[in-house]
PDB file of C-alpha atoms in Angstrom:
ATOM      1  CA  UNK A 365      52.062  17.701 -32.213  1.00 69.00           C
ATOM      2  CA  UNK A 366      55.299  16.121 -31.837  1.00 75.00           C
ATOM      3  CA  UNK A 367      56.941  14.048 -34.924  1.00 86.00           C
ATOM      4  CA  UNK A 368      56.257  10.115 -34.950  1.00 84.00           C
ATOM      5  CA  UNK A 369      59.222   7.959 -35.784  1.00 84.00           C
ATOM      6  CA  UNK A 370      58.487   5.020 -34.634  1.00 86.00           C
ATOM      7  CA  UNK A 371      55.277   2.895 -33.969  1.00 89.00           C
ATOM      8  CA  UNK A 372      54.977   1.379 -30.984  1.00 89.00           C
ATOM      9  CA  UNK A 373      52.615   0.823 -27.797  1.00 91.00           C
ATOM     10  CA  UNK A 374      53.119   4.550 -25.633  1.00 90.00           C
ATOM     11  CA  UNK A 375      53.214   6.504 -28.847  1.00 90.00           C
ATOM     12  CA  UNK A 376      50.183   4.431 -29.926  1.00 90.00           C
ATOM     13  CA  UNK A 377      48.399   5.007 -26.555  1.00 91.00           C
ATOM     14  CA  UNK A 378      50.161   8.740 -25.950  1.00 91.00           C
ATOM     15  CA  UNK A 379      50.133  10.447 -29.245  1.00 92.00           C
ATOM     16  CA  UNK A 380      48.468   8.807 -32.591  1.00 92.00           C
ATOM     17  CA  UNK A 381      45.218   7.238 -30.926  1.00 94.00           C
ATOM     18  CA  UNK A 382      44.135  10.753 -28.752  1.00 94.00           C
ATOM     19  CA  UNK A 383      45.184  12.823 -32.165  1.00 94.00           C
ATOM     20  CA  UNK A 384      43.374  10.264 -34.349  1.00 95.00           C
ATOM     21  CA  UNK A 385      40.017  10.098 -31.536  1.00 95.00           C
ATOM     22  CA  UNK A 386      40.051  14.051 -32.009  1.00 96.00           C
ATOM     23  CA  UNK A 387      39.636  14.284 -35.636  1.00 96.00           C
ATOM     24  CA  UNK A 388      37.028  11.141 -35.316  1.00 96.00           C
ATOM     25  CA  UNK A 389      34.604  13.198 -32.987  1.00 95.00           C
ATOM     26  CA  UNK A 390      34.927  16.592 -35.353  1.00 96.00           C
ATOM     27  CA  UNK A 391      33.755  14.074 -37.911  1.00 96.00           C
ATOM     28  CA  UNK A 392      31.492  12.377 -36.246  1.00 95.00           C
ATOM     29  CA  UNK A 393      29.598  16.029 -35.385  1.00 94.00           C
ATOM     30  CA  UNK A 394      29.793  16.580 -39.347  1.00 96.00           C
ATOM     31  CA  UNK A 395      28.825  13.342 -40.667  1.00 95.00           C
ATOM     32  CA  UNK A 396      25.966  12.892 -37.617  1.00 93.00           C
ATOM     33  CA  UNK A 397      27.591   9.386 -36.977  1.00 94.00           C
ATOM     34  CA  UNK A 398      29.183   8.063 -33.833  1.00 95.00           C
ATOM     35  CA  UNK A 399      32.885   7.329 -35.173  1.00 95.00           C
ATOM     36  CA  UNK A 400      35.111   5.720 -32.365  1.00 93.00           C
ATOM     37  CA  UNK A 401      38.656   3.950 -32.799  1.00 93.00           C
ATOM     38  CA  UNK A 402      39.028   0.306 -32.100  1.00 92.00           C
ATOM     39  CA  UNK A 403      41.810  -1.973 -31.717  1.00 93.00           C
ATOM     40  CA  UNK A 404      44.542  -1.393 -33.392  1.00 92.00           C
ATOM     41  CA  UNK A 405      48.077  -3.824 -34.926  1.00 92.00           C
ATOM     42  CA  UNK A 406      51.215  -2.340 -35.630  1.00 91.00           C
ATOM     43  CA  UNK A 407      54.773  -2.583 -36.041  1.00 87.00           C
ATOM     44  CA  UNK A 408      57.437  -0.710 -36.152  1.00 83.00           C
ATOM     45  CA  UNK A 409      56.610   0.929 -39.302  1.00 86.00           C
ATOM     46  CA  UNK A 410      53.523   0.648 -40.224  1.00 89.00           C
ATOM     47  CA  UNK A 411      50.091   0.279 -38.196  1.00 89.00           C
ATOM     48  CA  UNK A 412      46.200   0.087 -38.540  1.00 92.00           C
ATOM     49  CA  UNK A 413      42.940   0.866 -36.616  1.00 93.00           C
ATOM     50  CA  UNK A 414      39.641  -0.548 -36.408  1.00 95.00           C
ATOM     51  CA  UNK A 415      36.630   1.748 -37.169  1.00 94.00           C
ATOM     52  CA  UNK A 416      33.364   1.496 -35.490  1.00 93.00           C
ATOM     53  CA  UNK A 417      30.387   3.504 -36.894  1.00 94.00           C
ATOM     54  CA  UNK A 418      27.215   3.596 -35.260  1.00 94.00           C
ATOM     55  CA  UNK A 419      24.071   5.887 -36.191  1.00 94.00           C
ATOM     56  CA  UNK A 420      22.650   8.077 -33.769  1.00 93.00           C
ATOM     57  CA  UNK A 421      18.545   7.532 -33.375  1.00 90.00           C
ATOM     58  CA  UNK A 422      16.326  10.805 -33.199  1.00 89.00           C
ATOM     59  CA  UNK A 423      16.192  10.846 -29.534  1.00 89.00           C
ATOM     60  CA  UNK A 424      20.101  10.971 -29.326  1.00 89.00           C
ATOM     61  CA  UNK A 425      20.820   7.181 -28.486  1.00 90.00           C
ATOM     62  CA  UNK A 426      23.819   5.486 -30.590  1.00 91.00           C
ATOM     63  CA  UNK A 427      22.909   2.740 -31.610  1.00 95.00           C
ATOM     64  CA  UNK A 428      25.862   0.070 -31.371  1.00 93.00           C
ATOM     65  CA  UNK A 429      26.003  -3.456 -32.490  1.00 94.00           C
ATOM     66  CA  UNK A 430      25.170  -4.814 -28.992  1.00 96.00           C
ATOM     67  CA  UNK A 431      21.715  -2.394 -29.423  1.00 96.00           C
ATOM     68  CA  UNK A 432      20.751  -3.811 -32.454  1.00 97.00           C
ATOM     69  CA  UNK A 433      21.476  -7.095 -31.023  1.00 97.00           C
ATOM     70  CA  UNK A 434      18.982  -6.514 -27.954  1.00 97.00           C
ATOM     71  CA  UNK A 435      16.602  -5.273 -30.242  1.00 97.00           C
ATOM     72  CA  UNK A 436      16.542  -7.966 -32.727  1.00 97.00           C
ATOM     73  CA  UNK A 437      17.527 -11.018 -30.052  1.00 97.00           C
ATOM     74  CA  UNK A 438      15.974 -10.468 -26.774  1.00 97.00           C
ATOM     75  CA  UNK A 439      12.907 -12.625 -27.292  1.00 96.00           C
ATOM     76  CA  UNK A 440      15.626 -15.369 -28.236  1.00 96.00           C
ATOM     77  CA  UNK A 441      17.484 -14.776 -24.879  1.00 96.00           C
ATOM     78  CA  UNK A 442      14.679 -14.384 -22.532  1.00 95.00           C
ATOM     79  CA  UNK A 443      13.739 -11.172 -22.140  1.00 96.00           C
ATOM     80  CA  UNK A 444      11.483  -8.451 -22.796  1.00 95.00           C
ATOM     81  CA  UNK A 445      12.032  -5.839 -25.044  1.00 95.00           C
ATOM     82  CA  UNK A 446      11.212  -3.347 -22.250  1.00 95.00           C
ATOM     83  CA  UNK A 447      14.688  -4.225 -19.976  1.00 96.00           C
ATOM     84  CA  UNK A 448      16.574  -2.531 -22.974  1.00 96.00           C
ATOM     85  CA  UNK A 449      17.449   0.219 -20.922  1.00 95.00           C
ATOM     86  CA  UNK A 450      16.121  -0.987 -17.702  1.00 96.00           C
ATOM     87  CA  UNK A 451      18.401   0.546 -14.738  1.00 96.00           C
ATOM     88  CA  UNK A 452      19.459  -2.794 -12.366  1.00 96.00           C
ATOM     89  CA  UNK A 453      21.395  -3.372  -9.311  1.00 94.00           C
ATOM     90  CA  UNK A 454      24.584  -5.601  -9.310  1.00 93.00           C
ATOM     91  CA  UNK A 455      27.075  -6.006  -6.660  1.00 89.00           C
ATOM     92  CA  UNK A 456      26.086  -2.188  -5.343  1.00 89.00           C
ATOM     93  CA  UNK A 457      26.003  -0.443  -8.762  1.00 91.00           C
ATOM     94  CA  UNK A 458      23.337   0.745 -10.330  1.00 94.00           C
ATOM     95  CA  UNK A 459      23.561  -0.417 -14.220  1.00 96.00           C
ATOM     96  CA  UNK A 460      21.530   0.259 -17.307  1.00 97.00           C
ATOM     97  CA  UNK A 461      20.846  -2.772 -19.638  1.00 97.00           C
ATOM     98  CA  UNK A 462      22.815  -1.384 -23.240  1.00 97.00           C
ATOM     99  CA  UNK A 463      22.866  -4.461 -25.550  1.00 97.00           C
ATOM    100  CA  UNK A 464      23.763  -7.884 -26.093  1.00 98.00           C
ATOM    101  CA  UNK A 465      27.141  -9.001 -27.182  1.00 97.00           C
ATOM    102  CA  UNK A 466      26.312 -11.829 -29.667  1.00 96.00           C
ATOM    103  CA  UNK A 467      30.005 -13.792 -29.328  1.00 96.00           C
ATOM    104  CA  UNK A 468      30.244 -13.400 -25.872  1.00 95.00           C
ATOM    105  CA  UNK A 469      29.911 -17.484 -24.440  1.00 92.00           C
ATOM    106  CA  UNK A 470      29.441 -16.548 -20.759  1.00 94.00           C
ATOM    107  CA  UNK A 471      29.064 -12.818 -19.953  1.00 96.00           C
ATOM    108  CA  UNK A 472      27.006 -11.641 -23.047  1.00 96.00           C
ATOM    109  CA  UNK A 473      24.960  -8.707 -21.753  1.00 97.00           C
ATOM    110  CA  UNK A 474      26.213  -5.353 -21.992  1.00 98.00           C
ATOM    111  CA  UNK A 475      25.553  -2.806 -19.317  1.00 97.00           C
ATOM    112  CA  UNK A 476      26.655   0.711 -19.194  1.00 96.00           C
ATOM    113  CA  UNK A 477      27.248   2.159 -15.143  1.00 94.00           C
ATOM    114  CA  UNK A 478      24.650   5.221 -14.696  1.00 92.00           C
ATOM    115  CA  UNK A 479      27.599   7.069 -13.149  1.00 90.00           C
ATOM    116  CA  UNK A 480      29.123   7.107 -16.191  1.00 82.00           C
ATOM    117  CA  UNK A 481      32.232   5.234 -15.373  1.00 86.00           C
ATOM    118  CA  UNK A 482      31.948   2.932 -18.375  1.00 88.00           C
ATOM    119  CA  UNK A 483      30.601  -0.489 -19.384  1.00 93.00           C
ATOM    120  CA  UNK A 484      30.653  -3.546 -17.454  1.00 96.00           C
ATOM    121  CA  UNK A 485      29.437  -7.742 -18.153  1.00 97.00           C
ATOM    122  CA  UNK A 486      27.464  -9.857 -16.661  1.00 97.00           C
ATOM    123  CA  UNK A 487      25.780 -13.667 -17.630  1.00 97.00           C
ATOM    124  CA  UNK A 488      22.576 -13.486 -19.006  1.00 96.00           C
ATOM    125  CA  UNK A 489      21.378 -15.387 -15.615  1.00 96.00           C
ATOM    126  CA  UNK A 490      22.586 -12.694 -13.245  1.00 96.00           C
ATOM    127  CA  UNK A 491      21.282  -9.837 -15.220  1.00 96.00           C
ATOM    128  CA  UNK A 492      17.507 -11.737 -15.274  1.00 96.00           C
ATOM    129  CA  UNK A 493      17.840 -12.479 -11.818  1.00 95.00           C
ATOM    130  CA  UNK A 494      18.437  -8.663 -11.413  1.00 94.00           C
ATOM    131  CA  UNK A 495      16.016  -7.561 -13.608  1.00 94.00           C
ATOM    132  CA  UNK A 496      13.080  -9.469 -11.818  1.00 92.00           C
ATOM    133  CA  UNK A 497      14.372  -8.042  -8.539  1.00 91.00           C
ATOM    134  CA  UNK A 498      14.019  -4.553  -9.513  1.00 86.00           C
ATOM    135  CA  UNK A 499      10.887  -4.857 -11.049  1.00 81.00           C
ATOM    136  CA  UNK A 500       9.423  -6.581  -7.738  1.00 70.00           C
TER     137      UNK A 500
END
């Protein structure tokens, strides 16, 4: 592990926030909890990380803000509590509905690529458009 001197973006990117993202998963495995660094500020000296936390349901899903969002919102927003999780088509990719990102004006649904390549957006209007497609 080399020596840090200075803080600043590639050392940030390169060496503290893989180092730091190691130690979170070993405790993450300990503590049963999904711990994950966030953004982060810094200077030249000195520097600080967000933490999110998230609790892992019995059946092994994580349950993020956006989740709990879904699960308490939907019926505000329009749709069933069944899409949570409902696998939809957009532009050619197939897309799992995760959760609904409360401060988001425009493109507040969350939805996670089935191939695993990470999270995407969408507007609440394309994703119900594409959720009564795939259901029929």
């Amino acid at each position: 592990m080399p020596q840090v001197n200075v803080i600043d973006r590639p050392t940030l990117k390169n060496v503290i926030r893989p180092a730091l993202d190691a130690k979170l998963a070993e405790l993450s495995k300990e503590l049963g909890l999904q711990i994950t660094s966030g953004s982060a500020t810094y200077g030249d000296t000195t520097g600080s990380f967000k933490l999110n936390l998230a609790t892992i349901c019995e059946d092994g899903v994580v349950m993020t803000q956006e989740r709990q969002a879904f699960l308490d919102l939907h019926e505000l927003y329009g749709l069933p509590e069944s899409a949570l999780d409902a696998e939809i088509t957009l532009s050619g990719l197939r897309l799992r509905i995760a959760g609904i990102r409360t401060k988001a004006p425009k493109n507040n649904i969350l939805l996670a690529s089935l191939d695993g390549s990470g999270n995407r957006v969408a507007p609440l209007s394309v994703v119900k458009a594409a959720l009564k497609r795939s259901q029929g």
